[in-house]
């Protein structure tokens, strides 16, 4: 990893100057400057894993976490899985198997894994992992997939490690067809020239030890390299930031030829450097990014009179940190697109631009060399940790890391993007272009909102249609009468109870049963009050085990909230907060629809639950115990509404309901 901080300002100025000159000369600029943008493809991000933000234990939202990932069907079940550093994630639910291999150790804010990919090294039909590291590993290893029994059994011994290269300044590895027998050869990248070390590639063999090392020489040694056919002879050459190595007819035996035909102007280069015919003239060009400064460029190859030249074109100079890139046909037009982005904190805050916005872009390459830049993700990072922005640690700050993968992860025929960096592992699912047709409305019905009052078009004013009073403010009509419950001054009162005992035989029950509804009422509690509103109770003789209680109680400000507090669902969900009006009337609005129960206290949501998540008796989804002898998913979705007698005074008024059945 190069740390040439002294030259970065000069490089940025040179990049901007070159871009300006190119504009005057009519060079290819982003089509955003010359033509309307095309419709955007929808990419839906899913976070698979990431670091826990726990500064006390030296773990932050920005890592450490593996900056590379491999994609392959590791367990051969027909679905693409992901390996990222020491962790394996199995599709389709991305079940995590931790520490499945050695290497990729944490080293301060870094993870010793600067490149990895999947390939079947020993030709046994099971994809292995090849990985490199520059800190503790100091080399390249392949990790042997143990096969079917390992995935089927509970024995999670680590995959066997095999060293295949040693180096002091290792930047990464890529694989491809170098020797002419398939894409299992490996090109090694060293970020700096070290005495006794040269540009190296590893020839894949058909028997153990599986690789033979070839050293070409010191030329081209530097941050970033890649593979591609430069001279059109059908063989993959090696491209570097300062020239290219010509692959001879017999790569493992003949002498390679060094061609210093160009020099990248942006300093340390991306890994990999890509080779592709950008302008469609029949000669492959070079796509290269500035990995630790600003700029993304392509080097246009021209051949005239037997002389080969490369013209430097800047594509982007407003962004930096293009440490890695990949290609794939994201838009389905039959031509590969470029995917790249910013690496998050590559040198722990010491690079210029490290606190710039974090981004992932894809570029459509049009015939003739026009480019379009499209966003995959864009995050305005806070200046962390020296400036207090008042923002919480970001959760979806997606970076390019040191390796991008483009693959169809969900089998829908569209290529997705797998990005991993210090902030976590993400899949950006390609959903194609948005439809212009009227789609099925997946939003919840307006009736799901407890505050919704339909518009009365006949009177051109808000109406109150749909609500029916459950209390006429005069007597207990509509309720199954119970002792000690009275009506005074338009209020239902239970005021002669002081024994603080639970009287399950003396609840005030509605005459009718209700399924899906919005219940709206007011209550008043004094110090010591303990009551509750029971919902969908199927057995009035056993309300505690057949109904759900919204707690009604006095609440002293500052007291910690629990699953028994006002505003919560008793023994199920604690209130997020409790906007209680002491010595005054308070209002509950309660929604029951299907498995969803939502509670609003004085207009603020305090608790919600999906009863289908309560799948075990006496156990909440968070692992805590509850009192229910049956899982709540099996509770009746229709029943009586009840006001609890718990031996303390309580008052209710303005009780109304709107059914949603």
XYZ file of C-alpha atoms in Angstrom:
661
model
C 0.000 0.000 0.000
C 1.715 3.185 -1.169
C 1.734 6.262 1.014
C 2.956 8.938 -1.408
C 1.128 11.766 0.383
C 3.611 14.464 -0.716
C 2.641 14.299 -4.379
C -1.131 14.218 -4.077
C -1.884 17.914 -4.412
C 0.302 18.084 -7.514
C -1.429 15.027 -8.994
C -4.897 16.477 -8.389
C -3.909 19.781 -10.061
C -2.447 17.851 -12.975
C -5.597 15.775 -13.280
C -7.837 18.830 -13.396
C -5.573 20.558 -15.898
C -5.499 17.481 -18.114
C -9.277 17.211 -17.972
C -9.682 20.867 -18.979
C -7.277 20.440 -21.895
C -9.121 17.304 -22.971
C -12.401 19.216 -23.004
C -10.931 21.825 -25.342
C -9.655 19.056 -27.610
C -13.086 17.419 -27.760
C -12.166 14.381 -25.717
C -14.846 11.998 -24.459
C -16.552 13.462 -21.410
C -19.332 12.101 -19.235
C -22.523 12.163 -21.249
C -24.175 14.019 -18.354
C -22.414 17.116 -19.694
C -23.504 16.667 -23.307
C -26.740 14.686 -23.409
C -29.776 13.891 -21.229
C -29.350 11.094 -18.725
C -31.044 7.769 -19.401
C -33.497 6.286 -16.937
C -31.878 4.965 -13.804
C -31.801 1.271 -12.969
C -33.118 0.525 -9.494
C -30.573 -1.129 -7.181
C -31.912 -2.219 -3.794
C -29.158 -2.569 -1.159
C -29.215 -5.289 1.475
C -26.750 -5.278 4.348
C -25.520 -8.824 4.953
C -23.099 -8.100 7.795
C -21.037 -5.308 9.237
C -18.975 -4.199 12.185
C -20.643 -3.366 15.491
C -20.214 0.252 16.515
C -18.690 -0.287 19.950
C -15.867 2.233 20.491
C -15.190 0.912 23.997
C -14.037 -2.332 22.383
C -12.273 -0.647 19.429
C -14.963 -1.570 16.925
C -16.585 1.178 14.881
C -19.122 1.525 12.086
C -16.110 1.905 9.773
C -14.475 -1.324 10.845
C -12.412 -3.285 11.098
C -14.176 -5.514 8.576
C -12.978 -7.459 5.534
C -12.643 -5.251 2.448
C -12.827 -8.175 0.006
C -15.301 -10.914 -0.816
C -15.494 -14.022 -2.994
C -18.636 -15.203 -4.773
C -19.205 -18.884 -5.634
C -21.535 -21.797 -4.925
C -19.342 -23.034 -2.092
C -21.755 -25.722 -0.841
C -22.936 -26.712 -4.350
C -26.651 -26.238 -3.679
C -27.182 -24.254 -6.877
C -27.076 -20.815 -5.213
C -24.231 -18.318 -5.094
C -22.703 -17.859 -1.635
C -20.301 -15.204 -0.332
C -17.018 -15.512 1.534
C -15.655 -12.311 3.062
C -12.458 -12.633 5.020
C -12.910 -15.152 7.813
C -16.673 -15.436 7.402
C -18.775 -17.478 4.997
C -22.375 -16.513 4.164
C -24.647 -19.177 2.669
C -27.501 -18.270 0.324
C -30.385 -17.698 0.275
C -30.710 -16.445 3.880
C -26.991 -15.589 4.216
C -26.441 -17.823 7.217
C -23.071 -16.834 8.692
C -20.320 -19.357 9.398
C -17.635 -17.518 11.363
C -13.898 -18.211 11.274
C -14.106 -20.823 8.537
C -10.481 -20.140 7.565
C -7.222 -18.638 8.798
C -5.722 -15.414 7.501
C -7.691 -12.154 7.252
C -6.762 -11.277 10.835
C -7.693 -7.982 12.413
C -4.744 -5.629 12.728
C -5.825 -2.431 14.447
C -8.338 -0.697 12.145
C -7.420 -3.010 9.233
C -8.164 -6.556 8.167
C -5.278 -8.504 6.609
C -7.178 -9.374 3.437
C -6.445 -7.097 0.497
C -7.738 -9.419 -2.215
C -9.584 -12.687 -2.548
C -11.457 -14.719 -5.132
C -12.963 -18.186 -5.531
C -11.518 -20.896 -7.769
C -11.294 -24.680 -7.748
C -7.542 -24.935 -7.139
C -7.254 -28.714 -6.689
C -9.901 -29.570 -9.313
C -12.087 -31.594 -6.942
C -15.285 -29.818 -7.985
C -15.532 -27.667 -4.828
C -14.690 -23.924 -5.023
C -11.748 -22.898 -2.842
C -10.713 -19.397 -1.731
C -7.485 -17.628 -2.741
C -6.515 -14.694 -0.534
C -3.618 -12.312 -0.026
C -2.540 -10.091 2.843
C 0.201 -7.542 3.419
C 0.430 -7.372 7.202
C 0.565 -10.702 9.013
C 0.115 -13.037 6.015
C 2.866 -11.434 3.906
C 1.851 -13.577 0.981
C -0.809 -15.488 -0.943
C -2.663 -18.560 0.335
C -5.368 -20.835 -0.938
C -7.886 -22.322 1.478
C -9.133 -25.791 0.643
C -12.890 -26.375 0.606
C -13.418 -29.612 2.623
C -16.561 -30.500 0.672
C -19.997 -31.951 1.365
C -19.428 -33.467 4.806
C -18.134 -30.185 6.230
C -21.275 -28.332 5.188
C -23.569 -31.146 6.327
C -21.983 -31.732 9.740
C -21.638 -29.538 12.751
C -17.848 -29.906 12.635
C -16.594 -26.485 11.619
C -12.850 -27.057 11.580
C -11.075 -24.416 9.541
C -10.338 -24.950 5.883
C -6.761 -26.104 5.305
C -4.371 -23.282 4.358
C -1.675 -23.585 1.626
C 0.902 -20.836 1.043
C 1.696 -20.212 -2.641
C 3.625 -16.908 -2.572
C 5.586 -14.784 -0.118
C 6.061 -11.024 -0.416
C 6.877 -7.966 1.663
C 4.757 -5.414 -0.235
C 1.675 -7.301 -1.368
C -1.268 -5.330 -2.782
C -3.425 -8.168 -4.093
C -4.072 -10.948 -6.588
C -6.345 -11.487 -9.579
C -6.894 -14.601 -11.645
C -7.120 -15.138 -15.385
C -5.779 -17.039 -18.355
C -2.066 -16.284 -18.621
C -0.545 -19.613 -19.671
C -3.294 -20.327 -22.221
C -4.897 -23.274 -20.403
C -7.768 -21.568 -18.550
C -8.397 -18.743 -16.118
C -6.821 -20.390 -13.065
C -3.485 -18.574 -13.287
C -2.807 -15.814 -10.768
C -1.290 -12.367 -11.270
C 0.340 -10.963 -8.128
C 0.549 -7.240 -7.415
C 3.243 -5.704 -5.191
C 2.544 -2.113 -4.191
C 6.247 -1.209 -4.204
C 9.467 -2.567 -5.642
C 11.423 -4.515 -3.049
C 14.945 -5.851 -3.577
C 14.838 -9.475 -4.658
C 11.180 -9.205 -5.660
C 9.761 -8.638 -9.137
C 6.516 -8.688 -11.055
C 5.182 -12.199 -10.439
C 2.557 -14.515 -11.853
C 1.633 -18.020 -10.699
C 1.035 -20.713 -13.298
C -1.737 -23.130 -12.338
C -0.749 -26.799 -12.604
C -2.860 -29.962 -12.834
C -1.305 -31.543 -9.746
C 0.087 -30.532 -6.361
C 1.586 -28.130 -5.422
C -0.840 -26.649 -8.023
C 1.159 -23.477 -8.779
C 4.546 -22.588 -10.239
C 5.966 -19.108 -9.673
C 7.296 -16.948 -12.533
C 9.109 -13.626 -11.950
C 9.305 -11.326 -14.980
C 11.424 -8.481 -13.615
C 11.268 -5.189 -11.698
C 9.604 -3.212 -14.492
C 5.999 -2.269 -13.764
C 6.200 -3.092 -10.082
C 3.855 -0.667 -8.356
C 0.385 -0.217 -6.947
C -2.134 -1.834 -9.332
C -1.987 -4.133 -12.357
C -4.290 -6.167 -14.569
C -4.720 -8.618 -17.438
C -5.880 -8.179 -21.026
C -4.927 -8.559 -24.674
C -3.152 -5.341 -25.655
C -1.641 -6.287 -29.019
C -4.533 -8.389 -30.358
C -2.658 -11.715 -30.547
C -5.263 -13.541 -28.426
C -3.047 -13.773 -25.330
C -3.556 -11.885 -22.082
C -0.785 -9.401 -21.434
C -0.002 -7.797 -18.081
C -0.779 -4.085 -17.728
C 0.779 -1.894 -15.029
C 0.688 1.851 -14.221
C 3.888 2.446 -16.221
C 3.654 0.071 -19.188
C 2.742 -3.470 -20.214
C 4.368 -6.890 -20.406
C 3.811 -8.715 -23.710
C 2.776 -12.351 -23.244
C 4.908 -14.561 -25.550
C 3.600 -17.675 -27.395
C 4.676 -19.908 -24.492
C 4.061 -17.839 -21.374
C 5.796 -20.225 -18.983
C 8.908 -20.721 -21.144
C 9.541 -17.788 -23.489
C 10.833 -14.367 -22.549
C 8.240 -11.689 -21.891
C 8.844 -8.250 -23.457
C 8.449 -5.018 -21.503
C 6.817 -2.020 -23.265
C 7.000 1.337 -21.417
C 4.398 2.840 -23.772
C 2.518 4.985 -21.232
C 2.514 6.200 -17.647
C -0.610 6.754 -15.574
C -0.790 10.362 -14.372
C -2.846 9.678 -11.249
C -0.302 8.111 -8.939
C -1.020 4.719 -7.312
C -3.360 2.834 -9.644
C -6.473 0.762 -9.086
C -6.376 -2.972 -8.585
C -7.280 -4.363 -10.983
C -6.524 -2.212 -14.000
C -9.046 -3.186 -16.705
C -8.523 -3.824 -20.416
C -11.476 -3.142 -22.764
C -12.102 -1.667 -26.215
C -13.770 1.529 -25.026
C -14.274 3.285 -28.366
C -14.896 0.183 -30.488
C -11.966 0.709 -32.891
C -10.750 -2.881 -32.565
C -7.889 -2.111 -30.178
C -8.228 -2.686 -26.459
C -7.824 0.349 -24.245
C -6.954 0.608 -20.552
C -9.347 1.714 -17.791
C -7.537 2.832 -14.676
C -8.411 4.591 -11.433
C -6.453 6.655 -8.942
C -6.580 4.490 -5.839
C -5.348 7.035 -3.291
C -5.853 10.362 -5.059
C -8.482 11.875 -7.364
C -9.371 10.661 -10.816
C -10.672 7.941 -13.113
C -9.235 7.650 -16.625
C -9.006 5.593 -19.772
C -5.914 5.278 -21.921
C -6.879 5.159 -25.584
C -4.716 2.807 -27.644
C -3.891 3.710 -31.236
C -1.730 1.800 -33.707
C -0.403 3.521 -36.817
C 2.487 2.449 -39.011
C 3.397 -0.243 -36.538
C 3.729 2.292 -33.746
C 1.571 1.933 -30.629
C 0.533 4.998 -28.592
C -1.771 5.617 -25.641
C -3.683 8.869 -25.143
C -4.654 9.727 -21.563
C -8.330 10.790 -21.064
C -9.679 11.760 -17.652
C -13.242 10.568 -17.079
C -13.737 11.904 -13.595
C -11.598 14.205 -11.477
C -14.172 15.316 -8.899
C -14.032 12.005 -7.061
C -11.202 9.902 -5.679
C -10.297 6.660 -4.011
C -11.023 4.421 -7.019
C -9.114 1.531 -5.477
C -10.914 -1.274 -7.306
C -13.301 -1.841 -10.188
C -15.160 -4.558 -12.064
C -17.160 -4.948 -15.261
C -20.494 -6.557 -16.086
C -23.576 -5.908 -18.208
C -25.837 -4.251 -15.646
C -28.322 -2.695 -18.061
C -28.741 -5.756 -20.320
C -27.690 -4.002 -23.531
C -25.076 -6.629 -24.387
C -22.101 -4.422 -23.500
C -20.195 -4.510 -20.211
C -20.525 -1.589 -17.834
C -17.939 -0.340 -15.361
C -18.567 -0.583 -11.610
C -16.299 1.281 -9.220
C -16.389 3.501 -6.175
C -14.624 5.009 -3.223
C -12.780 2.911 -0.675
C -13.663 3.930 2.878
C -10.699 5.177 4.960
C -7.918 3.296 3.125
C -5.143 4.894 5.156
C -7.138 5.567 8.328
C -7.764 9.217 7.498
C -4.375 10.142 6.027
C -5.271 10.219 2.313
C -6.565 13.410 0.742
C -10.294 13.087 0.183
C -10.796 10.309 2.734
C -13.659 12.272 4.327
C -15.308 13.080 1.003
C -18.723 11.504 0.360
C -18.622 7.726 0.051
C -19.987 6.382 -3.235
C -20.493 3.522 -5.638
C -20.990 4.381 -9.320
C -21.601 2.438 -12.488
C -20.650 3.820 -15.882
C -22.387 2.946 -19.123
C -19.867 2.863 -21.990
C -21.474 3.810 -25.303
C -20.053 2.884 -28.717
C -17.549 5.518 -29.748
C -16.378 6.149 -26.209
C -19.206 8.118 -24.571
C -19.592 7.497 -20.828
C -22.554 7.906 -18.470
C -22.134 7.969 -14.717
C -24.948 6.478 -12.622
C -25.159 6.259 -8.827
C -25.404 2.959 -7.007
C -24.961 4.511 -3.568
C -23.944 7.923 -2.270
C -23.409 8.874 1.379
C -22.427 12.201 2.908
C -20.122 11.034 5.668
C -19.884 13.013 8.895
C -16.476 14.312 9.816
C -15.804 11.516 12.227
C -14.774 11.582 15.020
C -13.359 15.110 15.355
C -16.500 17.084 14.537
C -19.786 16.556 16.365
C -22.548 16.507 13.749
C -25.206 15.154 16.078
C -25.763 12.231 13.717
C -25.726 8.578 14.769
C -23.182 6.211 13.196
C -24.324 5.505 9.617
C -25.761 2.074 8.880
C -25.768 2.028 5.076
C -22.473 3.737 4.235
C -21.509 1.509 1.299
C -17.964 1.572 -0.044
C -16.117 -0.244 -2.789
C -13.448 -1.729 -0.539
C -10.631 -3.565 -2.311
C -12.685 -6.024 -4.376
C -16.027 -5.736 -6.168
C -18.042 -8.655 -7.518
C -20.668 -8.520 -10.259
C -22.914 -11.597 -10.316
C -26.568 -12.651 -10.439
C -27.059 -13.273 -6.732
C -30.824 -13.890 -6.753
C -31.150 -15.786 -10.036
C -33.469 -13.269 -11.710
C -31.287 -12.905 -14.818
C -29.932 -9.469 -13.866
C -26.411 -8.839 -12.595
C -26.143 -7.558 -9.043
C -23.202 -5.916 -7.256
C -21.514 -7.353 -4.161
C -19.551 -4.680 -2.306
C -17.639 -5.095 0.911
C -15.529 -2.605 2.792
C -14.735 -1.479 6.284
C -18.395 -0.538 6.848
C -19.756 -3.984 5.993
C -20.854 -6.468 3.336
C -23.665 -5.432 0.988
C -25.530 -6.819 -1.992
C -27.057 -4.239 -4.323
C -29.830 -6.144 -6.060
C -30.492 -5.079 -9.651
C -34.265 -4.635 -10.083
C -34.071 -3.262 -13.609
C -35.753 -0.110 -14.833
C -38.748 1.191 -12.889
C -42.065 0.447 -14.539
C -44.173 3.309 -15.891
C -47.345 1.275 -15.406
C -49.629 1.700 -12.422
C -48.336 -0.896 -10.005
C -50.247 -2.732 -7.293
C -50.341 -0.482 -4.238
C -48.215 -2.174 -1.585
C -48.609 0.669 0.881
C -50.780 0.056 3.934
C -54.354 1.234 3.601
C -55.077 4.683 5.022
C -57.240 2.950 7.612
C -54.021 1.503 9.055
C -53.271 4.984 10.396
C -55.144 5.474 13.659
C -55.322 9.225 12.992
C -57.012 8.817 9.559
C -60.413 10.471 9.157
C -61.952 10.036 5.683
C -62.821 13.158 3.726
C -66.524 13.913 3.489
C -66.826 15.076 -0.129
C -70.523 15.880 0.206
C -69.770 18.549 2.818
C -66.225 19.384 1.595
C -64.867 19.036 5.114
C -63.276 16.347 7.240
C -65.792 13.801 8.417
C -65.869 11.199 11.141
C -67.331 8.359 9.110
C -66.532 4.855 10.246
C -66.257 5.440 14.000
C -69.027 4.110 16.215
C -69.357 5.049 19.850
C -68.958 2.229 22.368
C -70.096 4.465 25.228
C -73.126 6.774 25.082
C -71.941 8.822 28.095
C -75.199 8.013 29.937
C -75.157 4.337 30.904
C -73.443 1.018 30.189
C -75.535 0.084 27.163
C -73.432 -2.096 24.841
C -71.374 -3.467 27.721
C -71.834 -6.606 29.803
C -72.534 -5.145 33.213
C -70.142 -5.779 36.082
C -70.086 -4.762 39.746
C -68.431 -1.540 40.878
C -68.456 -0.030 37.352
C -70.600 3.124 37.205
C -71.314 6.078 34.917
C -70.938 9.567 36.365
C -70.880 12.852 34.432
C -70.258 11.115 31.095
C -67.431 8.976 32.480
C -67.138 5.236 33.144
C -65.617 4.939 36.603
C -64.216 2.186 38.791
C -63.600 4.195 41.916
C -64.550 2.033 44.882
C -61.769 -0.490 44.426
C -58.724 -0.191 46.689
C -57.632 -3.783 47.413
C -55.175 -3.792 44.487
C -56.187 -7.361 43.659
C -56.781 -8.755 40.163
C -60.524 -9.399 39.665
C -60.666 -11.427 36.444
C -64.416 -12.019 36.996
C -65.238 -8.324 37.074
C -63.929 -6.853 33.829
C -66.245 -4.592 31.877
C -66.673 -6.415 28.524
C -68.090 -5.234 25.219
C -71.233 -7.059 24.132
C -69.832 -7.612 20.637
C -66.630 -9.232 19.447
C -64.242 -7.370 17.163
C -61.527 -8.490 14.741
C -59.631 -5.739 12.944
C -60.342 -2.273 14.335
C -59.142 1.103 15.542
C -60.085 1.732 19.179
C -59.923 5.313 20.423
C -60.574 6.324 24.050
C -59.494 8.538 26.913
C -58.507 7.434 30.403
C -57.460 9.040 33.667
C -55.201 7.434 36.237
C -54.192 8.588 39.672
C -51.132 7.543 41.613
C -51.410 3.812 42.270
C -53.812 3.131 39.378
C -53.369 -0.260 37.713
C -55.751 -1.231 34.921
C -55.651 -2.300 31.326
C -57.486 -2.435 28.008
C -57.893 -6.012 26.756
C -58.078 -6.709 23.038
C -59.619 -9.645 21.120
C -60.152 -11.678 24.284
C -61.648 -15.039 23.328
C -62.454 -16.322 26.848
C -63.800 -13.734 29.295
C -63.270 -16.195 32.151
C -59.548 -16.362 31.380
C -58.647 -12.913 30.005
C -54.976 -13.021 30.965
C -54.249 -16.082 28.796
C -56.607 -15.341 25.893
C -56.292 -11.574 25.361
C -53.660 -8.900 24.865
C -53.432 -6.052 27.369
C -52.530 -2.454 26.727
C -51.357 -1.183 30.099
C -53.227 1.594 31.898
C -51.357 2.852 34.953
C -49.870 5.859 36.693
C -46.391 6.709 35.463
C -43.837 8.660 37.443
C -41.590 10.711 35.160
C -38.028 9.422 34.989
C -38.854 5.877 36.034
C -37.360 3.243 33.669
C -39.887 1.776 31.230
C -40.562 -1.953 31.186
C -42.915 -4.430 29.559
C -45.341 -3.616 32.374
C -45.285 0.161 31.898
C -47.955 2.520 30.649
C -47.899 2.745 26.854
C -46.690 -0.825 26.383
C -48.191 -4.207 25.549
C -48.165 -5.979 28.884
C -45.351 -8.556 29.251
C -44.687 -8.319 25.480
C -43.344 -4.921 24.389
C -41.979 -2.088 26.508
C -42.904 1.441 25.420
C -40.244 3.328 23.510
C -41.159 6.368 25.549
C -44.128 7.451 27.702
C -45.773 10.833 26.944
C -48.003 10.682 30.047
C -50.052 13.632 31.327
C -50.100 13.323 35.087
C -53.394 14.176 36.832
C -55.112 14.725 33.490
C -56.918 12.835 30.752
C -54.765 10.778 28.386
C -55.731 9.313 25.026
C -55.066 5.850 23.637
C -55.460 5.016 19.935
C -54.987 1.299 19.346
C -54.844 -0.449 15.974
C -55.445 -4.189 15.590
C -55.134 -5.454 12.030
C -54.226 -9.048 11.310
C -51.132 -9.828 13.341
C -50.244 -6.149 13.801
C -50.966 -4.284 17.035
C -49.965 -0.609 17.311
C -50.378 1.622 20.352
C -50.415 5.428 20.339
C -50.456 7.364 23.605
C -51.461 11.004 23.241
C -50.751 10.831 19.524
C -47.252 9.325 19.857
C -46.540 5.697 18.981
C -45.239 3.937 22.079
C -45.406 0.236 21.148
C -46.064 -2.057 18.208
C -45.922 -5.798 17.666
C -46.316 -8.392 14.935
C -47.896 -11.295 16.827
C -46.647 -13.757 14.221
C -43.164 -13.253 15.664
C -44.245 -14.758 18.991
C -43.754 -18.389 17.986
C -43.000 -19.961 21.376
C -44.963 -20.234 24.622
C -43.630 -18.136 27.525
C -40.976 -16.521 25.322
C -40.724 -13.173 23.556
C -38.812 -12.778 20.249
C -36.057 -10.956 22.152
C -35.514 -14.060 24.304
C -37.119 -12.714 27.481
C -39.814 -14.687 29.288
C -43.516 -13.871 29.327
C -46.577 -15.267 31.123
C -48.409 -16.726 28.120
C -48.846 -20.501 28.003
C -49.453 -20.402 24.240
C -47.514 -18.579 21.531
C -49.268 -15.353 20.609
C -49.294 -16.261 16.927
C -52.013 -18.777 17.900
C -54.185 -16.247 19.752
C -57.636 -15.513 18.361
C -57.795 -12.626 15.895
C -61.347 -11.836 17.011
C -62.751 -11.356 20.509
C -64.125 -9.026 23.175
C -62.787 -5.650 24.271
C -62.466 -5.359 28.047
C -61.620 -2.816 30.748
C -59.691 -4.439 33.590
C -60.607 -4.397 37.278
C -57.283 -4.612 39.133
C -58.561 -3.272 42.423
C -57.619 0.386 41.882
C -59.568 3.439 40.692
C -59.624 4.285 36.967
C -61.794 6.408 34.646
C -62.658 6.074 30.897
C -64.556 8.308 28.456
C -65.056 9.057 24.734
C -64.747 5.391 23.767
C -65.243 4.757 20.039
C -64.288 2.113 17.503
C -63.943 1.812 13.749
C -64.031 -1.719 12.410
C -61.620 -2.636 9.599
C -62.940 -6.119 8.772
